[in-house]
Coordinates of N, CA and C in Angstrom, one line a residue:
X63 N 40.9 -83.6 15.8 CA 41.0 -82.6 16.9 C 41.7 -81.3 16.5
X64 N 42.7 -81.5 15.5 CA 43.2 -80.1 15.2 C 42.7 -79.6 14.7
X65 N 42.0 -80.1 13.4 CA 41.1 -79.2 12.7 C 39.9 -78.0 13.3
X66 N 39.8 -78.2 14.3 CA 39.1 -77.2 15.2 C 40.1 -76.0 15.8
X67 N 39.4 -75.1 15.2 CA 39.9 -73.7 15.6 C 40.4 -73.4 16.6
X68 N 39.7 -73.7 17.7 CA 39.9 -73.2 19.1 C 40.7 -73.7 20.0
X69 N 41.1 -75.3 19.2 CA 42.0 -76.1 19.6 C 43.3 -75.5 19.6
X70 N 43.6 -75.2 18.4 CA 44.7 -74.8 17.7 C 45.2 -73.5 18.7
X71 N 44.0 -72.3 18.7 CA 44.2 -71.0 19.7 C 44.8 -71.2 20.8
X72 N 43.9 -72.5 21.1 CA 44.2 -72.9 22.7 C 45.9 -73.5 22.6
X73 N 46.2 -74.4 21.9 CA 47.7 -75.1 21.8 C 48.8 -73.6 21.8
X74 N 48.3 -72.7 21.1 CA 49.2 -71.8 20.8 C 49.9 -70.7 22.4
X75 N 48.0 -70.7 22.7 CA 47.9 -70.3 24.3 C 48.8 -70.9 25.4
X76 N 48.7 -71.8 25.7 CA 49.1 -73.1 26.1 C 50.5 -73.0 26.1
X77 N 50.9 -73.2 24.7 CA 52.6 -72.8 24.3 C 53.4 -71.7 25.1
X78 N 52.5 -70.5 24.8 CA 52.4 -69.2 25.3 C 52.9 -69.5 26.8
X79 N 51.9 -70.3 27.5 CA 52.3 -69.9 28.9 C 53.2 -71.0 29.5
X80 N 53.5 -72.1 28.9 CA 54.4 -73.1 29.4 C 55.9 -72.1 29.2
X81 N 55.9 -71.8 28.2 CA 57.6 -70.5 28.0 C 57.8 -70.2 29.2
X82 N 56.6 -69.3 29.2 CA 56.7 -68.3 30.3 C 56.9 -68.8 32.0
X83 N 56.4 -70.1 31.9 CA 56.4 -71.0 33.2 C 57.7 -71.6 33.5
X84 N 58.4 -72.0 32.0 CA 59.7 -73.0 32.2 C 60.5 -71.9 32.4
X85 N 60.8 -69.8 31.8 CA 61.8 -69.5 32.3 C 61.3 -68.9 33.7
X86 N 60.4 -68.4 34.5 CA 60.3 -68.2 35.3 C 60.7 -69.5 36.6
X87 N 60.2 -71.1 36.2 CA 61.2 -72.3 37.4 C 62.3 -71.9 37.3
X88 N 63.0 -72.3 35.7 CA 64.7 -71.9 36.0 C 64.9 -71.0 36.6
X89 N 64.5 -69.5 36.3 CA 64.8 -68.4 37.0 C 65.0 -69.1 38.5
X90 N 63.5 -69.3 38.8 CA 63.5 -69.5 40.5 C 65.0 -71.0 40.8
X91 N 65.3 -71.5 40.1 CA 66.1 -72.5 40.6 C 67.7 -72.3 40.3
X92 N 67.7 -70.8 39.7 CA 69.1 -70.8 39.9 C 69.2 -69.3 40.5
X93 N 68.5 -68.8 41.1 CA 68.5 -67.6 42.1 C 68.8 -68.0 43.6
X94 N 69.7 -67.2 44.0 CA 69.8 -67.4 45.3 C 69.1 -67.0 46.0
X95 N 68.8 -67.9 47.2 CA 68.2 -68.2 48.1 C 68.2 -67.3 49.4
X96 N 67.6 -66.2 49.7 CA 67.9 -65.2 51.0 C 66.8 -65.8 52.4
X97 N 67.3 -65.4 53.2 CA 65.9 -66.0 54.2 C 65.1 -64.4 54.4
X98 N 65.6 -63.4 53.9 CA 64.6 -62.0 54.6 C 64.2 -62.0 52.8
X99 N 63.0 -61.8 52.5 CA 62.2 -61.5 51.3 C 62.7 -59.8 51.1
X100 N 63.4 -59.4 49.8 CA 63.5 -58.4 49.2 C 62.6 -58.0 48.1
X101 N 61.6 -56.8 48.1 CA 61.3 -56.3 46.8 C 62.2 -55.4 45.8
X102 N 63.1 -55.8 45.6 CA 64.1 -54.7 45.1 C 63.8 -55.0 43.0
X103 N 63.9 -54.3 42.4 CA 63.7 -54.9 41.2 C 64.9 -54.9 39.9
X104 N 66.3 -55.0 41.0 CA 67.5 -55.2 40.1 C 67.3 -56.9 40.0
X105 N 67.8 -57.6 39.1 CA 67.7 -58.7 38.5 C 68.9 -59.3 38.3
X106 N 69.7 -60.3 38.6 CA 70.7 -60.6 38.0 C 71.2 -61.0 36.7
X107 N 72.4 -61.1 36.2 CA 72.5 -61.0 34.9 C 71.9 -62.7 34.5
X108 N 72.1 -63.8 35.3 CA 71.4 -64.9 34.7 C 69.9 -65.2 34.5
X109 N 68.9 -64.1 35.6 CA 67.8 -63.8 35.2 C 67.4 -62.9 34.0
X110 N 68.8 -62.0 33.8 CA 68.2 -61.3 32.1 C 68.0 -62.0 31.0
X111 N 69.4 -63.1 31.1 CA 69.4 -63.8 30.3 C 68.7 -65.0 29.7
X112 N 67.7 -65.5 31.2 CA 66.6 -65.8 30.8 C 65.3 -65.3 30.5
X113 N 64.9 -64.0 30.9 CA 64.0 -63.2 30.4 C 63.8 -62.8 29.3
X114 N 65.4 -63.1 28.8 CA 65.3 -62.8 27.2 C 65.4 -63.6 26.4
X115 N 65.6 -65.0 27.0 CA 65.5 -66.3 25.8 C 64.2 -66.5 25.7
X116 N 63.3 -66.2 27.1 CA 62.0 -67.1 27.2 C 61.0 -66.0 26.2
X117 N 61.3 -64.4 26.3 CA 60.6 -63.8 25.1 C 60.9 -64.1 24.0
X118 N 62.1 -64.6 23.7 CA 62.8 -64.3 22.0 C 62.0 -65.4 21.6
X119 N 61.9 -66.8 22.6 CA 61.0 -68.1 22.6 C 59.5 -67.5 22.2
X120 N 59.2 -66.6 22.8 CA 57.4 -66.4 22.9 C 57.7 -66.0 21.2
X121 N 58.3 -65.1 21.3 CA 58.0 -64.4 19.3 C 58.2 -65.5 18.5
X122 N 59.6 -66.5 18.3 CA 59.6 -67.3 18.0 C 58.3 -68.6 17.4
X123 N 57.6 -68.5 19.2 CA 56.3 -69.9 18.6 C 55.4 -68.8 18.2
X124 N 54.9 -67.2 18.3 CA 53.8 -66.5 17.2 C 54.2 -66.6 15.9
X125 N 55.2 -66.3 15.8 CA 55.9 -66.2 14.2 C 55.5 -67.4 13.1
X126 N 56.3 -68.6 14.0 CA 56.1 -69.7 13.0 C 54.2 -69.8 12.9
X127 N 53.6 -70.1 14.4 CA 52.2 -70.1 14.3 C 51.7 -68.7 12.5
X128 N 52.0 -67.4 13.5 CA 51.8 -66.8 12.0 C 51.8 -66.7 10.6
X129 N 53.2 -67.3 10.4 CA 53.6 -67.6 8.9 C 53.1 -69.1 8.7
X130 N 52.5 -69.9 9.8 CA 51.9 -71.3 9.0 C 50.3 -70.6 8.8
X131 N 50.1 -69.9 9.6 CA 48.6 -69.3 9.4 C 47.9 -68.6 8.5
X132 N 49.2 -67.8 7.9 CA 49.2 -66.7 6.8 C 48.6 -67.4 6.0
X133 N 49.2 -68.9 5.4 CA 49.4 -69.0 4.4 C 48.0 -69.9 3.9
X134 N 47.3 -70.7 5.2 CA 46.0 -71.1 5.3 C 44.9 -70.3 5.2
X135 N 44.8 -69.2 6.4 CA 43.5 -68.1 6.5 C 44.2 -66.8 6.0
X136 N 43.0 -65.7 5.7 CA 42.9 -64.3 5.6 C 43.6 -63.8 6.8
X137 N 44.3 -62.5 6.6 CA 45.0 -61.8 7.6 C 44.2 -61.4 8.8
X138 N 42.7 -61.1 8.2 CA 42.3 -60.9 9.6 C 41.7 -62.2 10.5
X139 N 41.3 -63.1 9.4 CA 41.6 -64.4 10.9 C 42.2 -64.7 11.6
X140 N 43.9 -64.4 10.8 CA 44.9 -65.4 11.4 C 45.3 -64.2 12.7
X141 N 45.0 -62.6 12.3 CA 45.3 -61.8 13.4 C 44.3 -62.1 14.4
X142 N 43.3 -62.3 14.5 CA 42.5 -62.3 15.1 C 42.3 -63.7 16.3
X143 N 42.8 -64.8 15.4 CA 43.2 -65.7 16.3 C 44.1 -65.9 17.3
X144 N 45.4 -65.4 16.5 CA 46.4 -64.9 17.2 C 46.6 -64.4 18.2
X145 N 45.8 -62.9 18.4 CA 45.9 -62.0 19.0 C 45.0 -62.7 20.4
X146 N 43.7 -63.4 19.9 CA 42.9 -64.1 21.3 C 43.8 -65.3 21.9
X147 N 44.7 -65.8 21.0 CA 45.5 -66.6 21.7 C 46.7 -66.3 22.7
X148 N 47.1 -65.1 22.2 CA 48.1 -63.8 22.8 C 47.7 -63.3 24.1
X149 N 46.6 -63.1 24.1 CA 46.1 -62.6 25.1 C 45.8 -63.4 26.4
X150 N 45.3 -64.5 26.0 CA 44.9 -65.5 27.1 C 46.1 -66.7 27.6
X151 N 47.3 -66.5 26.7 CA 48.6 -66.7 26.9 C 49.0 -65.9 27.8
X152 N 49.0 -64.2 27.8 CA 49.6 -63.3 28.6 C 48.5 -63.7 30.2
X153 N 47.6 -63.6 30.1 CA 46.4 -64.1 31.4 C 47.3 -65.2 32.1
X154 N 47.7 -66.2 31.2 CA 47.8 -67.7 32.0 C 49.2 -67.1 32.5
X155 N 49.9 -66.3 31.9 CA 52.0 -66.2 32.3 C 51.6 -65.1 33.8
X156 N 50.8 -64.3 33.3 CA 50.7 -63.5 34.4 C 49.9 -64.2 35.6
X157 N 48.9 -64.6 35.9 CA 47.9 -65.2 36.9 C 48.2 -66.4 37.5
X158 N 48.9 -67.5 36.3 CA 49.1 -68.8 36.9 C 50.6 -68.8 37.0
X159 N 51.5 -68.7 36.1 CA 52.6 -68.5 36.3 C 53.7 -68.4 37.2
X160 N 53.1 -67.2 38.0 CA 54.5 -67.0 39.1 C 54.3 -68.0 40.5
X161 N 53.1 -68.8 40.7 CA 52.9 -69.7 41.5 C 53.9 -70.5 41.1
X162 N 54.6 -71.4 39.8 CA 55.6 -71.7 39.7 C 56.7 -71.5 40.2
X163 N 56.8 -70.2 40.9 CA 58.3 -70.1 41.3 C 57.9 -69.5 42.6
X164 N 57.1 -69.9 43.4 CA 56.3 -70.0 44.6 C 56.2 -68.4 44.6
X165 N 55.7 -67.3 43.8 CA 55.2 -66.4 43.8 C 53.8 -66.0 43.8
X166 N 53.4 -64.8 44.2 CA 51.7 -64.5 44.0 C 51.8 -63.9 42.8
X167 N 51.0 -63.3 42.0 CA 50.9 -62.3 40.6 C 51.6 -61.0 40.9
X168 N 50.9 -60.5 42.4 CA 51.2 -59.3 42.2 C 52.7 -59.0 43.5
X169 N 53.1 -60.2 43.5 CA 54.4 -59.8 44.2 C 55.6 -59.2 43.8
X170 N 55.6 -59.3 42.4 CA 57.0 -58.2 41.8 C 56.7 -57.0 42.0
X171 N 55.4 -56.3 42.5 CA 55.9 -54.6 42.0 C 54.4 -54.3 42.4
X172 N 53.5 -54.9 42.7 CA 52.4 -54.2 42.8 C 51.1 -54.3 41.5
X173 N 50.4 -53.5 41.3 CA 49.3 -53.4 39.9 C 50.2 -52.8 38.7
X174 N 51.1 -51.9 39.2 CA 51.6 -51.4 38.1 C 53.0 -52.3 36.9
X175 N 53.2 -53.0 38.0 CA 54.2 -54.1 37.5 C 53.1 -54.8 36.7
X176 N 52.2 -55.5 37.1 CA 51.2 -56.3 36.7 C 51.0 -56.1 35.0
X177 N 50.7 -54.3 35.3 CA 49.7 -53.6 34.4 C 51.2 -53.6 33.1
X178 N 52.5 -53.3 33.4 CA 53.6 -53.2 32.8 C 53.9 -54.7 32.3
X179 N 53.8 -55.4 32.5 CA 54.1 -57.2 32.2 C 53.0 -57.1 31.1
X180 N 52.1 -57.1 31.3 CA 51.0 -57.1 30.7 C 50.7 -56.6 29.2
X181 N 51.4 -55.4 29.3 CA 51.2 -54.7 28.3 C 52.5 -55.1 27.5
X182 N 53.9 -55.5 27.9 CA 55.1 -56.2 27.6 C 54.8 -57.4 27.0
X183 N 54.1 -57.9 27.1 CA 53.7 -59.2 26.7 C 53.2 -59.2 25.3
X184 N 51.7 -58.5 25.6 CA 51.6 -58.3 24.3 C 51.8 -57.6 23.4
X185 N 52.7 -56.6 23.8 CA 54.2 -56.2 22.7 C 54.8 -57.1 22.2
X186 N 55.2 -57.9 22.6 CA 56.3 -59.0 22.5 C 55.6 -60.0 21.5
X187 N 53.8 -60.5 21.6 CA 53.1 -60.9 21.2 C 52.5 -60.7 19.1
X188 N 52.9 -59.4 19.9 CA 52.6 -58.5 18.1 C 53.6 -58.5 17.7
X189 N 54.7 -58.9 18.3 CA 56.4 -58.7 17.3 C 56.0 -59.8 16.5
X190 N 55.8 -60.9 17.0 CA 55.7 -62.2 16.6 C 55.1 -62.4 15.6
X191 N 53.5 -62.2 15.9 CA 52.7 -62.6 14.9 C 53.1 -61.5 13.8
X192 N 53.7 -59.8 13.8 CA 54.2 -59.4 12.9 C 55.1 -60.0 11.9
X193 N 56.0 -60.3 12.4 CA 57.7 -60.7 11.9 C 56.8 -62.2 11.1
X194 N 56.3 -63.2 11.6 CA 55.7 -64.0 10.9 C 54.7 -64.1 9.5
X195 N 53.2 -63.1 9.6 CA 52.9 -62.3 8.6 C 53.9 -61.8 7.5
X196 N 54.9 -60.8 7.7 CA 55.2 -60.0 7.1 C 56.4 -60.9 6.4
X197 N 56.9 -61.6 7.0 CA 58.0 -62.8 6.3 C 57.0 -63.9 5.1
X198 N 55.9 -64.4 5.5 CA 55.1 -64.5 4.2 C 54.6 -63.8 3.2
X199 N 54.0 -62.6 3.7 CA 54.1 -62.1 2.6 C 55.1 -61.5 1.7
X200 N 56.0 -61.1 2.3 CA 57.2 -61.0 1.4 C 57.7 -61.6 0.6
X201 N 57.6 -63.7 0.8 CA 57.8 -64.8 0.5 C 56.7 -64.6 -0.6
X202 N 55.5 -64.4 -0.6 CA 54.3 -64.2 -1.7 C 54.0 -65.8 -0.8
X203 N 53.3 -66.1 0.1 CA 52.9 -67.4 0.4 C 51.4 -66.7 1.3
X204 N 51.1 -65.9 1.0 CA 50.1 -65.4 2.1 C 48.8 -65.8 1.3
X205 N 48.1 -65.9 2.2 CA 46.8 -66.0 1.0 C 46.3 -65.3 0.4
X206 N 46.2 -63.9 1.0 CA 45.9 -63.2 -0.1 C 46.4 -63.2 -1.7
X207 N 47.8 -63.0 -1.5 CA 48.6 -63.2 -2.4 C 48.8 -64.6 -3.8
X208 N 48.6 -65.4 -2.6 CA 48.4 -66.9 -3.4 C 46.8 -67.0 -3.8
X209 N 45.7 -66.2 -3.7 CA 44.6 -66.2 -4.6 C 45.1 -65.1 -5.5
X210 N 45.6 -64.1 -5.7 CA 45.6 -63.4 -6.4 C 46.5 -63.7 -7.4
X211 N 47.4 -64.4 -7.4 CA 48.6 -65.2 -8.5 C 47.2 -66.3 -9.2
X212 N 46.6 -67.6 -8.3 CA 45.5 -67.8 -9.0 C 44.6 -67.5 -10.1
X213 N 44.3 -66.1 -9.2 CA 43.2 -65.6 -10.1 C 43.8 -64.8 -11.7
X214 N 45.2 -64.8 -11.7 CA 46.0 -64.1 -12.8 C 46.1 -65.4 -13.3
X215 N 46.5 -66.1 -13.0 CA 46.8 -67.6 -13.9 C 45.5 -68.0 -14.7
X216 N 44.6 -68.1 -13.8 CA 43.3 -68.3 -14.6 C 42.6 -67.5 -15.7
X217 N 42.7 -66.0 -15.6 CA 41.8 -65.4 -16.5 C 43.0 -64.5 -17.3
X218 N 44.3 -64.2 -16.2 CA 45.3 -63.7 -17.0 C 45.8 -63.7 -18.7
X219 N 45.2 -65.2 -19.4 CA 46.0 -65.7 -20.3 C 45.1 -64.6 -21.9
X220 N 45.1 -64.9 -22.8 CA 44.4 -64.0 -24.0 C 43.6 -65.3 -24.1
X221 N 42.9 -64.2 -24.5 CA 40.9 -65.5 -24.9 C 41.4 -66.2 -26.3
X222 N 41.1 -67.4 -25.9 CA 40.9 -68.1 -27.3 C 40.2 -67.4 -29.1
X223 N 40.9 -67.5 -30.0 CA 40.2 -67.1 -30.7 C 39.4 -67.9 -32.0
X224 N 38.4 -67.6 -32.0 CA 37.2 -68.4 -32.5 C 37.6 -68.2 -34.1
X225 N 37.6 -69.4 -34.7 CA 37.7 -69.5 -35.8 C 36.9 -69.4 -36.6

C-alpha cells in the first residue's frame, strides 16, 4: 500500500490537516467561553502559542517527508508531490478544519482572512519542503547528487592498460 504514490501524498495531506485540526480543538478548548460572539482578531497569548507549535509542526512533517524524498526521487518529483500534498492539506485545514472548533471557514475574517490563511499556509508549506531538500543536499544524500558520486565511482577511475 505504501508503495503507491498517491498514498504516500495523501498520508502526508492527511498529516497536514490533522496538525491543523488538533491545534485549532486545543485552541477551542482552552479559550474562553463568551455568550455574545466577537469578531475581533486579537488572539490570546495561549492561542499564539499554539499557532506556532501547530506551524513549526506543519514544516517539521514537510521537511522530514522532503529529506526522506530527496533522497528516493528527482527534485522535481519530490517538489511536485509535495507541493500537491501541500496544497490539498491547506484545502482540508481551511474547509474542514474550523468545523472542529464548531466554526464555519469563513468566520474568522471573511474571504480575505480565507485568501490570507491560504496563502500562509503554503508559505509555511515551502519552508518545509525547502529546509528538508536543501538539508539533503547539503548532506550530499539527494539523488541527484548520489547518482552523480556513482557515476564518478564508476567511470572516474584510469582505464586499464592493455598489455
Amino acid at each position: 500500500m505504501w508503495r503507491n504514490r498517491w498514498v504516500r501524498v495523501g498520508a502526508v495531506a492527511l498529516g497536514f490537516f490533522l496538525i491543523n485540526a488538533t491545534a485549532r480543538f486545543i485552541s477551542y478548548l482552552t479559550s474562553p467561553r463568551d455568550e455574545t460572539p466577537t469578531f475581533s482578531t486579537e488572539q490570546s497569548s495561549t492561542d499564539v502559542v499554539i499557532s506556532v507549535a501547530g506551524a513549526l509542526s506543519i514544516v517539521l512533517l514537510l521537511a522530514v517527508a522532503a529529506a526522506i524524498w530527496a533522497v528516493r526521487y528527482p527534485a522535481g518529483r519530490m517538489i511536485a508531490d509535495l507541493g500537491l500534498a501541500t496544497v490539498v492539506g491547506t484545502l482540508l485545514a481551511l474547509l474542514v478544519a474550523p468545523f472542529v472548533a464548531r466554526n464555519t471557514p469563513l468566520d474568522d475574517g471573511g474571504l480575505e482572512m480565507f485568501v490570507l490563511q491560504f496563502l500562509q499556509f503554503l508559505g509555511v508549506g515551502a519552508l518545509g519542503i525547502f529546509l528538508g531538500f536543501v538539508t539533503m543536499v547539503v548532506l550530499g544524500k539527494d539523488w541527484k547528487t548520489r547518482g552523480l558520486a556513482a557515476y564518478a565511482e564508476r567511470y572516474g577511475r584510469r582505464p586499464r592498460r592493455v598489455a
